[in-house]
Short mmCIF file of C-alpha atoms and ligand atoms in Angstrom, two decimals:
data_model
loop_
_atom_site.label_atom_id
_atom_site.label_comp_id
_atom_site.label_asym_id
_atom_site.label_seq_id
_atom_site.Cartn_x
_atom_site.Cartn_y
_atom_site.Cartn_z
CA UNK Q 838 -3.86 -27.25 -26.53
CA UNK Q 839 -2.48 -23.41 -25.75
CA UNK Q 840 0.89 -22.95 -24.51
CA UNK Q 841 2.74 -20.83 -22.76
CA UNK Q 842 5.47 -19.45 -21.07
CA UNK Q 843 3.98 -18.01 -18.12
CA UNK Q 844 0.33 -17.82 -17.33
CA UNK Q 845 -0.36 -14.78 -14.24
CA UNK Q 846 -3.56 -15.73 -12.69
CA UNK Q 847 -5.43 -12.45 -11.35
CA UNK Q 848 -5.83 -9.54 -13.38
CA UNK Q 849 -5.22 -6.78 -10.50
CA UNK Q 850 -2.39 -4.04 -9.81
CA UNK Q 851 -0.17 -7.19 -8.55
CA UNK Q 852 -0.90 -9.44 -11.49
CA UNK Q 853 -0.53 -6.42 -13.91
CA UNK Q 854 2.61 -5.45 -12.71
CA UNK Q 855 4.10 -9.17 -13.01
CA UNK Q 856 3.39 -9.34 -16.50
CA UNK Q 857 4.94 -6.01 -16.96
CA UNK Q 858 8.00 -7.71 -15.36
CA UNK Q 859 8.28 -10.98 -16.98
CA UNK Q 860 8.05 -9.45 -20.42
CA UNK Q 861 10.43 -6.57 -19.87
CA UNK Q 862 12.87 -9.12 -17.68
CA UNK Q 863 11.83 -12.24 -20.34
CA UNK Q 864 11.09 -10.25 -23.86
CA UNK Q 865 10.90 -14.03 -25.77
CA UNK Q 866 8.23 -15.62 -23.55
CA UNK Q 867 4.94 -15.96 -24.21
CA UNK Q 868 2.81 -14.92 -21.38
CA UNK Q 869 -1.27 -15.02 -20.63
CA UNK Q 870 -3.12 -13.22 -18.08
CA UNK Q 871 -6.58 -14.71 -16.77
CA UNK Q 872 -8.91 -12.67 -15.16
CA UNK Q 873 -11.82 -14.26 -13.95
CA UNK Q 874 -14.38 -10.74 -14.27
CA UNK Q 875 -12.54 -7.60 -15.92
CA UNK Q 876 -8.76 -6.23 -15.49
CA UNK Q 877 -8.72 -4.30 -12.47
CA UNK Q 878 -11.79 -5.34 -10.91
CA UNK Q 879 -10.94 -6.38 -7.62
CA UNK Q 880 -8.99 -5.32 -4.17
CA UNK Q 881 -7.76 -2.92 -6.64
CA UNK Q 882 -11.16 -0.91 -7.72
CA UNK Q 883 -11.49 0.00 -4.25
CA UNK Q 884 -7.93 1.17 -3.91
CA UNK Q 885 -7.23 4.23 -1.89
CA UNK Q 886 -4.16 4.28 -3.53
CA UNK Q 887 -2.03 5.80 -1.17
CA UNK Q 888 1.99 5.22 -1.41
CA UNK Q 889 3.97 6.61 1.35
CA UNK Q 890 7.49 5.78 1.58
CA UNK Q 891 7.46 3.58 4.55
CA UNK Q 892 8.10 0.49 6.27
CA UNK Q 893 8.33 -1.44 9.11
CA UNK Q 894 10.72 -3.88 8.10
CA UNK Q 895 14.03 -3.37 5.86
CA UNK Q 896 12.57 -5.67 3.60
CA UNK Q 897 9.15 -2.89 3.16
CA UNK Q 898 11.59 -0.05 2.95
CA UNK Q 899 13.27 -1.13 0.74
CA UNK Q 900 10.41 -2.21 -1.37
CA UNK Q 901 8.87 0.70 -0.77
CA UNK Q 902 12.10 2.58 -2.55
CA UNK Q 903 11.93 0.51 -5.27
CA UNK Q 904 8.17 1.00 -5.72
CA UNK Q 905 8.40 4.41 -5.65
CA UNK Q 906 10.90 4.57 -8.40
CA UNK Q 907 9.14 2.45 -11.05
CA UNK Q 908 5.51 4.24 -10.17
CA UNK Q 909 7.66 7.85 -10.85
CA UNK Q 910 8.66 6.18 -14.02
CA UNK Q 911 5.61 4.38 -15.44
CA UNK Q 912 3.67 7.61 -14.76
CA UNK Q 913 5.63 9.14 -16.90
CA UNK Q 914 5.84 6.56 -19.31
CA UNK Q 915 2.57 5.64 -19.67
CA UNK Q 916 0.40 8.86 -18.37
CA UNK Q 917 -1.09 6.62 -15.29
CA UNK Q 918 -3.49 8.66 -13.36
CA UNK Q 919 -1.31 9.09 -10.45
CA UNK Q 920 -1.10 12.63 -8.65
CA UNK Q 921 1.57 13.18 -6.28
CA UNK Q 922 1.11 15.25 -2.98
CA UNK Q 923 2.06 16.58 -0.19
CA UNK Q 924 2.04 15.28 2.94
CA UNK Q 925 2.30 15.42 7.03
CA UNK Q 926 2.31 12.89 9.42
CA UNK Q 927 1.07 12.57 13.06
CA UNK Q 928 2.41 10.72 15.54
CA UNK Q 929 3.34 10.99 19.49
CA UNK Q 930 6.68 8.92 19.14
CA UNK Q 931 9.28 10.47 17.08
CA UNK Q 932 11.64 7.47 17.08
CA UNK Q 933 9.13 5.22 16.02
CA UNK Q 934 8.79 7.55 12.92
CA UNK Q 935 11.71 8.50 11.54
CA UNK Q 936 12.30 4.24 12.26
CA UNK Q 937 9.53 3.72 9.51
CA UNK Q 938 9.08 6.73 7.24
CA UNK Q 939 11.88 7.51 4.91
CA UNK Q 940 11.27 10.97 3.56
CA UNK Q 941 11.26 12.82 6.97
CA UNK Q 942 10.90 16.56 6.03
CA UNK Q 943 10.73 19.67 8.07
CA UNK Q 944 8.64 18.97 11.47
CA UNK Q 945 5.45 21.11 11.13
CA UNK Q 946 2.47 22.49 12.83
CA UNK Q 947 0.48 19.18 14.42
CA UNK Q 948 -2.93 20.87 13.71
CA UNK Q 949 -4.36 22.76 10.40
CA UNK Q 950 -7.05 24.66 11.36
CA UNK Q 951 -8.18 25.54 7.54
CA UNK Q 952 -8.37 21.67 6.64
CA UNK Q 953 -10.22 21.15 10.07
CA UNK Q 954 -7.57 18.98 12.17
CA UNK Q 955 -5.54 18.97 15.40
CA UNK Q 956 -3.68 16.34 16.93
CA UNK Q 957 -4.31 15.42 20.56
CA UNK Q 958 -1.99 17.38 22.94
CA UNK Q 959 1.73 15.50 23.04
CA UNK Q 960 1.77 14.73 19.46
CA UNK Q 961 4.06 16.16 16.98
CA UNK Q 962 4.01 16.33 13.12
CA UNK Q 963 6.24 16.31 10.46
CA UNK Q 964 6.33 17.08 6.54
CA UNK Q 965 6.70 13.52 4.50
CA UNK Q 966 8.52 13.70 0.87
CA UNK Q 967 7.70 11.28 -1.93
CA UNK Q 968 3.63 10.69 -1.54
CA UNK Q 969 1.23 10.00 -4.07
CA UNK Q 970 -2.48 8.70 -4.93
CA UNK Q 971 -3.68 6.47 -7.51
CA UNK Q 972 -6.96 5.86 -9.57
CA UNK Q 973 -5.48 1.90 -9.22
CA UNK Q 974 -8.32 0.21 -11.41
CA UNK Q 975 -7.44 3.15 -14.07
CA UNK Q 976 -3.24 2.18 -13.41
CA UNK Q 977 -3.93 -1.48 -13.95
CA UNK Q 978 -6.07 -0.93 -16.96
CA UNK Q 979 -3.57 1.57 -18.64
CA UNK Q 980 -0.47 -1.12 -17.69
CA UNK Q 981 -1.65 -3.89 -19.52
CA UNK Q 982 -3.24 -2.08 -22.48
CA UNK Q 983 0.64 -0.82 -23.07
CA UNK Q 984 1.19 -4.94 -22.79
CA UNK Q 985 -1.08 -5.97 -25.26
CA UNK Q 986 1.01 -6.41 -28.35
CA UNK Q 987 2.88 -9.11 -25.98
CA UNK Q 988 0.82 -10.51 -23.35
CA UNK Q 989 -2.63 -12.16 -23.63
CA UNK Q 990 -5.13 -10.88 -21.91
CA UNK Q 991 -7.63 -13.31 -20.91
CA UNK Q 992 -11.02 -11.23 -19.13
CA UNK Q 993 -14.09 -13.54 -18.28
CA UNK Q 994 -11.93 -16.26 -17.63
CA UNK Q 995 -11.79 -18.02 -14.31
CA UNK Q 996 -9.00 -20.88 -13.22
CA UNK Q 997 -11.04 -23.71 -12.28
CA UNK Q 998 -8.32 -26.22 -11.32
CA UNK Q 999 -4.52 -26.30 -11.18
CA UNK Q 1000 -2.27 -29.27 -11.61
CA UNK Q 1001 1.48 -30.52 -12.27
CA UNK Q 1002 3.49 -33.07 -14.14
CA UNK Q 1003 6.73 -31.84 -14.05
CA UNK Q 1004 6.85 -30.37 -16.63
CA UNK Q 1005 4.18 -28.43 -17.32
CA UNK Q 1006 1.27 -26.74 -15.21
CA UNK Q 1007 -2.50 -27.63 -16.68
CA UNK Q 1008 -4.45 -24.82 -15.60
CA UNK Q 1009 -8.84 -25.72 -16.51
CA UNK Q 1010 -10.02 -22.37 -17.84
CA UNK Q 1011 -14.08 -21.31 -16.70
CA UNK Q 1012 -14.80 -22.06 -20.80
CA UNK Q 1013 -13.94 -25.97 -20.20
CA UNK Q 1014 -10.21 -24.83 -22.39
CA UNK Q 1015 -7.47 -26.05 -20.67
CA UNK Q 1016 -4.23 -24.20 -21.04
CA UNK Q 1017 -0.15 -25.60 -20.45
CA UNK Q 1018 1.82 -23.57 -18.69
CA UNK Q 1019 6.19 -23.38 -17.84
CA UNK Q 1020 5.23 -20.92 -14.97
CA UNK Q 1021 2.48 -19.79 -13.34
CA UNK Q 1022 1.91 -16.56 -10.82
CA UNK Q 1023 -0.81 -16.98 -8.40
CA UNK Q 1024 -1.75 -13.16 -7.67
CA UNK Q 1025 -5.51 -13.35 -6.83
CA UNK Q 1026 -5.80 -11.00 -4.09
CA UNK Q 1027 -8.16 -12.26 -1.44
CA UNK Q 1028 -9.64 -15.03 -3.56
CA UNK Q 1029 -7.08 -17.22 -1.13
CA UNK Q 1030 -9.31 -19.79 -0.54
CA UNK Q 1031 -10.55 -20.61 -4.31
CA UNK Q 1032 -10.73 -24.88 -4.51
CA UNK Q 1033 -7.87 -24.39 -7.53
CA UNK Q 1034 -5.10 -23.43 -5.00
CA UNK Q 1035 -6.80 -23.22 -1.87
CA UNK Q 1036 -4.60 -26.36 -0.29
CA UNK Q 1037 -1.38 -24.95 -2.06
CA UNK Q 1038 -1.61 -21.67 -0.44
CA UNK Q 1039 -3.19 -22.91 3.17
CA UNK Q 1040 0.78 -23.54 4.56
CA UNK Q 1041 1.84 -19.71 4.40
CA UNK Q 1042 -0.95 -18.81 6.82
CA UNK Q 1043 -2.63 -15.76 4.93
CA UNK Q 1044 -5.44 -14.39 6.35
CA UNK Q 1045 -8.59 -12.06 4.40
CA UNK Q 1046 -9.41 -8.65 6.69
CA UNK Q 1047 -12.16 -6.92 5.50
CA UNK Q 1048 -10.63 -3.46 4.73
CA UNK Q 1049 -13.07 0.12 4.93
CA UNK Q 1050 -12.22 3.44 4.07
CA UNK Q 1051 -14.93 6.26 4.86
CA UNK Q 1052 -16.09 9.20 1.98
CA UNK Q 1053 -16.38 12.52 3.63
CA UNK Q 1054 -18.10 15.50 2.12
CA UNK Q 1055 -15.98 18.01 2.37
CA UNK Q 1056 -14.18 19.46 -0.72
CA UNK Q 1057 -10.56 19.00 -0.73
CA UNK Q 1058 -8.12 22.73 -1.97
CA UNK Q 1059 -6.01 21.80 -5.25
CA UNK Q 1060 -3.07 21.65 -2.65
CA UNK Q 1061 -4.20 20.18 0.40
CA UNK Q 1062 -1.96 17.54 1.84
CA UNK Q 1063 -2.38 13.93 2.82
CA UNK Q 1064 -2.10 13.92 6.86
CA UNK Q 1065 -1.21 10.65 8.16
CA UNK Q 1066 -1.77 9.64 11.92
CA UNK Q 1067 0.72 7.07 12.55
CA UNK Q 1068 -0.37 6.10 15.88
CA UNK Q 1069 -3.40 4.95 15.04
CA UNK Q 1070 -2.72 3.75 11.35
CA UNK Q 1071 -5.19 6.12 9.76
CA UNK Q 1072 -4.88 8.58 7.32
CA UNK Q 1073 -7.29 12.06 5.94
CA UNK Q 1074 -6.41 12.00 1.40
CA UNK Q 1075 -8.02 14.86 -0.17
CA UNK Q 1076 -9.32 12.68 -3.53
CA UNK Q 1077 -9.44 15.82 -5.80
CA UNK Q 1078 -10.88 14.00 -8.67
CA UNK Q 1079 -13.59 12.56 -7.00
CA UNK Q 1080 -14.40 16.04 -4.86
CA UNK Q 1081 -14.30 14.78 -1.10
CA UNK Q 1082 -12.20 13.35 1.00
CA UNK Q 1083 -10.98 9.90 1.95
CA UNK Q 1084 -10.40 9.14 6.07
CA UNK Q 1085 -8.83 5.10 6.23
CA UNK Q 1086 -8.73 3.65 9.48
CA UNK Q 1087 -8.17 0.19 10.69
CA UNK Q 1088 -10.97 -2.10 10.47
CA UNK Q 1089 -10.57 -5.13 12.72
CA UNK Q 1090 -12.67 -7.80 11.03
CA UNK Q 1091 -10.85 -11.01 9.97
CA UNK Q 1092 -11.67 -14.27 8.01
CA UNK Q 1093 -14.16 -12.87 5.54
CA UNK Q 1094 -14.46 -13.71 2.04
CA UNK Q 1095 -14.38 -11.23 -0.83
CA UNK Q 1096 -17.29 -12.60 -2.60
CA UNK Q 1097 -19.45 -12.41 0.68
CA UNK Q 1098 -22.34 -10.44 0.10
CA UNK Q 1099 -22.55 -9.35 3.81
CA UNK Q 1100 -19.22 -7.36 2.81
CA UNK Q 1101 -20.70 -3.94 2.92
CA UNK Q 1102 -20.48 -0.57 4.46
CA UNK Q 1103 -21.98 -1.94 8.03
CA UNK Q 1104 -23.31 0.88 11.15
CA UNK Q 1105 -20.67 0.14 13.36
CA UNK Q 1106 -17.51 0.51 10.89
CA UNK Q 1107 -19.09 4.33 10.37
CA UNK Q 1108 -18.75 4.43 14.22
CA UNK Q 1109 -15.65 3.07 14.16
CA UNK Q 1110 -14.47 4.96 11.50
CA UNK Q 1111 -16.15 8.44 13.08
CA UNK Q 1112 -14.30 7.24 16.61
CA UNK Q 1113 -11.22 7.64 15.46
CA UNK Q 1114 -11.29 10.69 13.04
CA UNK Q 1115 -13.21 12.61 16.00
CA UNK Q 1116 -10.20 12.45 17.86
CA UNK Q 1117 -8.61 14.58 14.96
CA UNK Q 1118 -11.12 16.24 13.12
CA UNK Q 1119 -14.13 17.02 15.26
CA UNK Q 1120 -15.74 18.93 12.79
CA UNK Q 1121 -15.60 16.36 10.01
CA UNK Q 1122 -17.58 13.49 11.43
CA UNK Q 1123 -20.96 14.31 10.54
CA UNK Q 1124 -19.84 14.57 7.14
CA UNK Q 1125 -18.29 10.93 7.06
CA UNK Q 1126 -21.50 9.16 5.64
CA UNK Q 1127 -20.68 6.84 3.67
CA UNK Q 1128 -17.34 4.98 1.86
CA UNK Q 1129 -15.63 1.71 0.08
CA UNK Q 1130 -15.61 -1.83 1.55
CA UNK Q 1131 -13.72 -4.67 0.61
CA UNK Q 1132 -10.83 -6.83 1.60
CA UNK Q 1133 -7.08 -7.70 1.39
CA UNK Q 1134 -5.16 -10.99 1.78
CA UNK Q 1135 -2.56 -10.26 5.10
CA UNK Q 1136 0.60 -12.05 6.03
CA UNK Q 1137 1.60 -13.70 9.40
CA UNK Q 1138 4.62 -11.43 9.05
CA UNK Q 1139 2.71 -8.25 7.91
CA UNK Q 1140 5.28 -8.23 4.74
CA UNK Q 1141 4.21 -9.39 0.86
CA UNK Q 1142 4.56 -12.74 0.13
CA UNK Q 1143 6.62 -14.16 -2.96
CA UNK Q 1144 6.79 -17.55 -2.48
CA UNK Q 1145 7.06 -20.74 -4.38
CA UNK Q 1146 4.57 -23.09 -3.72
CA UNK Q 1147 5.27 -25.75 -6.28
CA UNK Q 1148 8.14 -25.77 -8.70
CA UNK Q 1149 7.64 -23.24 -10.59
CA UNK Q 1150 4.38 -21.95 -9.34
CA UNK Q 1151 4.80 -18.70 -7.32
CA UNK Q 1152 2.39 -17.15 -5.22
CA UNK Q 1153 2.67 -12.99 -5.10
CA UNK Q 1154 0.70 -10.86 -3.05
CA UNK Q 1155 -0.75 -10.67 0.72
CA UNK Q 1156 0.46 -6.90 0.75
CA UNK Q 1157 -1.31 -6.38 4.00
CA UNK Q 1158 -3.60 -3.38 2.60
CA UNK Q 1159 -0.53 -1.88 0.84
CA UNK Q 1160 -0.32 -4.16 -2.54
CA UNK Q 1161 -0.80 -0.81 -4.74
CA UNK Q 1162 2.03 0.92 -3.66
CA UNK Q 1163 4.50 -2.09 -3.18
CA UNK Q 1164 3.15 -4.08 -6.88
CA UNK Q 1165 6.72 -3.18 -8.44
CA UNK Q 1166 8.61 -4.71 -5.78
CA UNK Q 1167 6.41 -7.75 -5.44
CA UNK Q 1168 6.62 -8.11 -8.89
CA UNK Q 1169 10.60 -7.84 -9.36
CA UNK Q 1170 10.77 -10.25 -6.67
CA UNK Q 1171 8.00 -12.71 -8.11
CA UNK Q 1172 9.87 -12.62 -11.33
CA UNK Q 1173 13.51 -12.97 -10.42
CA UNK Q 1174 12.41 -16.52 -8.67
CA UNK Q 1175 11.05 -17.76 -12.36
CA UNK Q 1176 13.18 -18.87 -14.61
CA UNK Q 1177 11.58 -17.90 -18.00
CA UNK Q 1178 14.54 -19.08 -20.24
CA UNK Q 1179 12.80 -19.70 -23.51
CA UNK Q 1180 13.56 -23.18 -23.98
CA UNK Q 1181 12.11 -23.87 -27.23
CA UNK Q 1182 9.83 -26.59 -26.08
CA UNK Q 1183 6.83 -24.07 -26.70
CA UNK Q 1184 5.53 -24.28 -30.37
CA UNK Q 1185 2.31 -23.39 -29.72
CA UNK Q 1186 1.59 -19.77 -28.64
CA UNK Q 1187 -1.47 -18.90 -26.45
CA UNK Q 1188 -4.99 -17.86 -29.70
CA UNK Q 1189 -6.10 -15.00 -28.76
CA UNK Q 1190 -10.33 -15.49 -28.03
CA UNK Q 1191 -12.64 -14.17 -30.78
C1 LIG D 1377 -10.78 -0.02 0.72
C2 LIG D 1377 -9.34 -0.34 0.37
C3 LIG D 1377 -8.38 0.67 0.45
C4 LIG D 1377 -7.05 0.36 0.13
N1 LIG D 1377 -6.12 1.36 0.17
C5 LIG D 1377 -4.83 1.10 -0.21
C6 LIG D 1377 -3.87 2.16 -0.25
O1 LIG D 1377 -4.17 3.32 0.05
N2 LIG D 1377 -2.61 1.85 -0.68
C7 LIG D 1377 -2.25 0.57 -1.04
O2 LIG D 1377 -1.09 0.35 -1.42
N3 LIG D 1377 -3.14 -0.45 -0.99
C8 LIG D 1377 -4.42 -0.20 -0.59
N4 LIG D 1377 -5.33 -1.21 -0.53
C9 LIG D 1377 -4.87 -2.58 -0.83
C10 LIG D 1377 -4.72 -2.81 -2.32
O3 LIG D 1377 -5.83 -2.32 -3.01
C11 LIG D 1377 -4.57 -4.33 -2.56
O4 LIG D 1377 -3.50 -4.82 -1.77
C12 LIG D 1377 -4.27 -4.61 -4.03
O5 LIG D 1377 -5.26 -4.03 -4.87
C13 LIG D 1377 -4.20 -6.12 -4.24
O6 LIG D 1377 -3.94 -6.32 -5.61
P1 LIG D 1377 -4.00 -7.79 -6.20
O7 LIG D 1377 -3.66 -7.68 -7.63
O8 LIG D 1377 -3.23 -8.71 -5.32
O9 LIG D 1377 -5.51 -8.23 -5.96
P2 LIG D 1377 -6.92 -7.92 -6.79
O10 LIG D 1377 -6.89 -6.51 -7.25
O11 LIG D 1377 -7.97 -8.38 -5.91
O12 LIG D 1377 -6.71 -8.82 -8.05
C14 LIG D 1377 -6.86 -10.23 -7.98
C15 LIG D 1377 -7.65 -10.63 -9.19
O13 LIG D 1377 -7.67 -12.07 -9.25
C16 LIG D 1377 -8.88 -12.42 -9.87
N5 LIG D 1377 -9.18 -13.83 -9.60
C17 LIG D 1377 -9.52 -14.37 -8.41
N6 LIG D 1377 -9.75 -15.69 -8.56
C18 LIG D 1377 -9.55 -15.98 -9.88
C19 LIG D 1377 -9.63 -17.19 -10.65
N7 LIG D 1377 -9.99 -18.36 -10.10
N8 LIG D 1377 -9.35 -17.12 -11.98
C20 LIG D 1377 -8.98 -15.95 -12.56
N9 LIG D 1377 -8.90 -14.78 -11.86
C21 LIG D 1377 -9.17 -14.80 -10.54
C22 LIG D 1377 -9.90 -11.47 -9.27
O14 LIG D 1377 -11.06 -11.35 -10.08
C23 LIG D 1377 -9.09 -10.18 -9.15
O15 LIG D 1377 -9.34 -9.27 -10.22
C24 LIG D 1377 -6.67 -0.96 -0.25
C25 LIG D 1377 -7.64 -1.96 -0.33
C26 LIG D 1377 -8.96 -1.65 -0.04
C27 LIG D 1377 -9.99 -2.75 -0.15
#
C-alpha cells in the first residue's frame, strides 16, 4: 500500500499553498495531493482574487501581512499572474477604517467622475497601499507545477473515506486504492459536508454562503484603481485581462452546497447586486448583466480555521470569502501544528499514476 508523509486533501489555492509549506518547512517528507476533479478547480476558479491588506481581527491583520509578503515573493519567484493596483476605499466612518485597513494612504476625492462613481454625501475616501488581483486557478496551477519534482499530485482522485489507528490515517481513494498517511490536511473548500469528514468537521460550526460577484461591461484604463466601499462590503476591480469590470457585493444566501446545480447566477442576486452598485455608480447598472457564482466555507468567528480535528489531522480553510489572499498564512499556520519529523517508518513512497 502507498505511503506517505502527509497527504493534503483539496487541490485549491489553500491546499496548494500547504504543500508549498510542508515541503519548504519539511524538505524529507513525502507528501501527496488529491484532487477529486483538476488542480484549481474549485472556490478558487471563480476567485475574484482581490487581496487588500485588512482585517478585522489582529489575528486577520496579521495574516493579512504575512500573506502579502509571500504573494510579493512567489510572484516573483514563480511569474504568478498576479497584477498589483491601486486602490481607494469608501467608507462614512473613518475610525472604523483606519481600525481595519493597514495601508492608509493619502485621503482622496470620494467620487471619480471618469470611472463613473460617487459616494453618497457624508462619506469620505482614502488611497489604500499594498492591493493586488489574481488569476487564482492560474496561481494554484503555476504553485504546484513548481512542486512537482516533490509532491504528488493526485487529479481525478476523490477521498472516499477517512479513518485512524493511531498511527496512521487510511484515506479510500475514488479508484478503490487506499493510501497511509502520518498527516493529513483537510482543505476542501466548501465540500464541508462530504460523508469522509463530514462528522469530523460538524463541531467547528462552518457554514457554506453562496458567494456572487457581477461582470460589468465597461472597459477598465490600464491604471484604473480598485475602489472599495467598506460600508457595505463591496468592491468595483477593473479585471484588465478579461476587459470589464468586476462589482462584489454581499450575497446573503446560506446553507447551500457547492455541487448544487441550482447554484447559478439567479434574477434577484442581479437586483441585489445592481441595488447596491446604484448607490455608487448610477451609470453602471445597466451594464451589470451577468457574473460568477459559487460558494465559500465561513467561520462562526469570521476568521480561517486551522484546527486539529483528530491527531494529526488538521482542517485549513473557512476563509470567509477571503481564502486567496490569506492561503500563506493559513498555510504557515496549518503546517507549524504538524509535526512532519521524518521518522523513518515510511519505506514506501507514494507511485506516481500512469
Ligand atoms: C465568486 C467568488 C469571489 C471570490 N473573491 C475572492 C477575493 O476577491 N479574494 C479572496 O481572497 N477570496 C475570494 N473568494 C474566496 C476564495 O476563492 C476561496 O476562499 C478560496 O478559493 C478557497 O480555497 P480552498 O483551497 O479552500 O477551496 P477550493 O478552491 O474549493 O479547493 C478545494 C478543493 O477540494 C476538492 N475536494 C473536495 N472534496 C474532495 C474529495 N472528497 N477528495 C478530493 N478532493 C476534494 C475540490 O474539488 C476543490 O478543488 C471568492 C470566492 C468566490 C466564489
Amino acid at each position: 500500500m502507498d505511503r506517505v508523509d502527509l497527504a493534503v486533501v483539496g487541490g485549491g489555492v489553500i491546499g496548494a499553498l500547504v504543500a508549498r509549506e510542508a515541503v519548504a518547512a519539511f524538505p524529507d517528507a513525502t507528501v501527496a495531493v488529491l484532487e477529486r476533479g483538476l488542480i484549481g478547480q474549485g472556490a478558487s476558479s471563480r476567485s475574484a482574487g482581490v487581496h487588500f491588506p485588512r482585517g478585522a481581527t489582529g489575528r486577520v491583520r496579521s495574516m493579512s501581512e504575512h500573506s502579502e509578503r509571500v504573494w510579493k515573493h512567489l510572484a516573483a519567484e514563480l511569474d504568478l499572474p498576479i497584477r498589483e493596483l491601486d486602490a481607494t476605499v469608501v467608507a462614512g466612518d473613518a475610525d472604523a477604517v483606519s481600525a481595519t485597513y493597514l495601508r492608509l494612504g493619502a485621503e482622496t476625492a470620494p467620487a471619480d467622475p471618469a470611472r463613473g462613481w460617487a459616494a453618497p454625501p457624508g462619506s469620505r475616501a482614502w488611497e489604500l497601499d499594498g492591493c493586488q488581483y489574481a488569476d487564482v486557478q492560474g496561481v494554484t496551477g503555476r504553485v504546484l507545477a513548481s512542486l512537482r519534482d516533490r509532491v504528488s499530485v493526485l487529479e481525478a482522485t476523490e477521498v472516499t473515506e477517512l479513518s485512524y489507528d493511531g498511527e496512521y490515517h487510511r484515506l479510500t481513494l475514488g479508484q478503490g486504492r487506499e493510501l497511509l498517511a502520518r498527516r493529513v490536511v483537510l482543505a476542501p473548500g466548501p465540500w464541508l459536508a462530504h460523508p469522509a469528514w463530514a462528522d469530523l468537521v460538524a463541531p467547528l460550526g462552518l457554514r457554506v454562503k453562496k458567494v456572487v460577484a457581477t461582470h460589468i461591461e465597461s472597459s477598465p484604463a490600464p491604471d484604473d484603481p480598485l475602489t472599495i466601499f467598506h460600508d457595505e462590503d463591496a468592491f468595483l476591480l477593473p479585471l484588465h485581462e478579461r476587459g470589464h469590470y468586476l462589482f462584489s457585493y454581499t450575497c446573503d444566501r446560506w446553507d447551500v452546497a457547492p455541487d448544487d446545480v441550482d447554484l447559478v447566477l439567479e434574477a434577484s442576486d442581479l437586483d441585489d447586486a445592481r441595488a447596491v452598485l446604484g448607490r455608487f455608480a448610477p451609470g453602471l447598472v445597466a451594464r451589470c448583466t451577468s457574473g460568477r457564482v459559487f460558494c465559500d466555507a465561513y467561520s462562526p468567528r469570521r476568521e480561517p480555521v486551522v484546527a486539529e480535528l483528530r491527531p494529526g489531522l488538521v482542517f485549513a480553510g473557512a476563509a470567509n470569502g477571503s481564502g486567496y489572499r490569506l492561503a500563506p498564512a493559513i498555510a504557515a499556520e496549518t503546517v507549524a501544528a504538524l509535526d512532519l519529523t521524518p521518522t523513518g517508518t515510511i519505506s514506501q513512497p507514494l507511485q506516481r499514476q500512469s
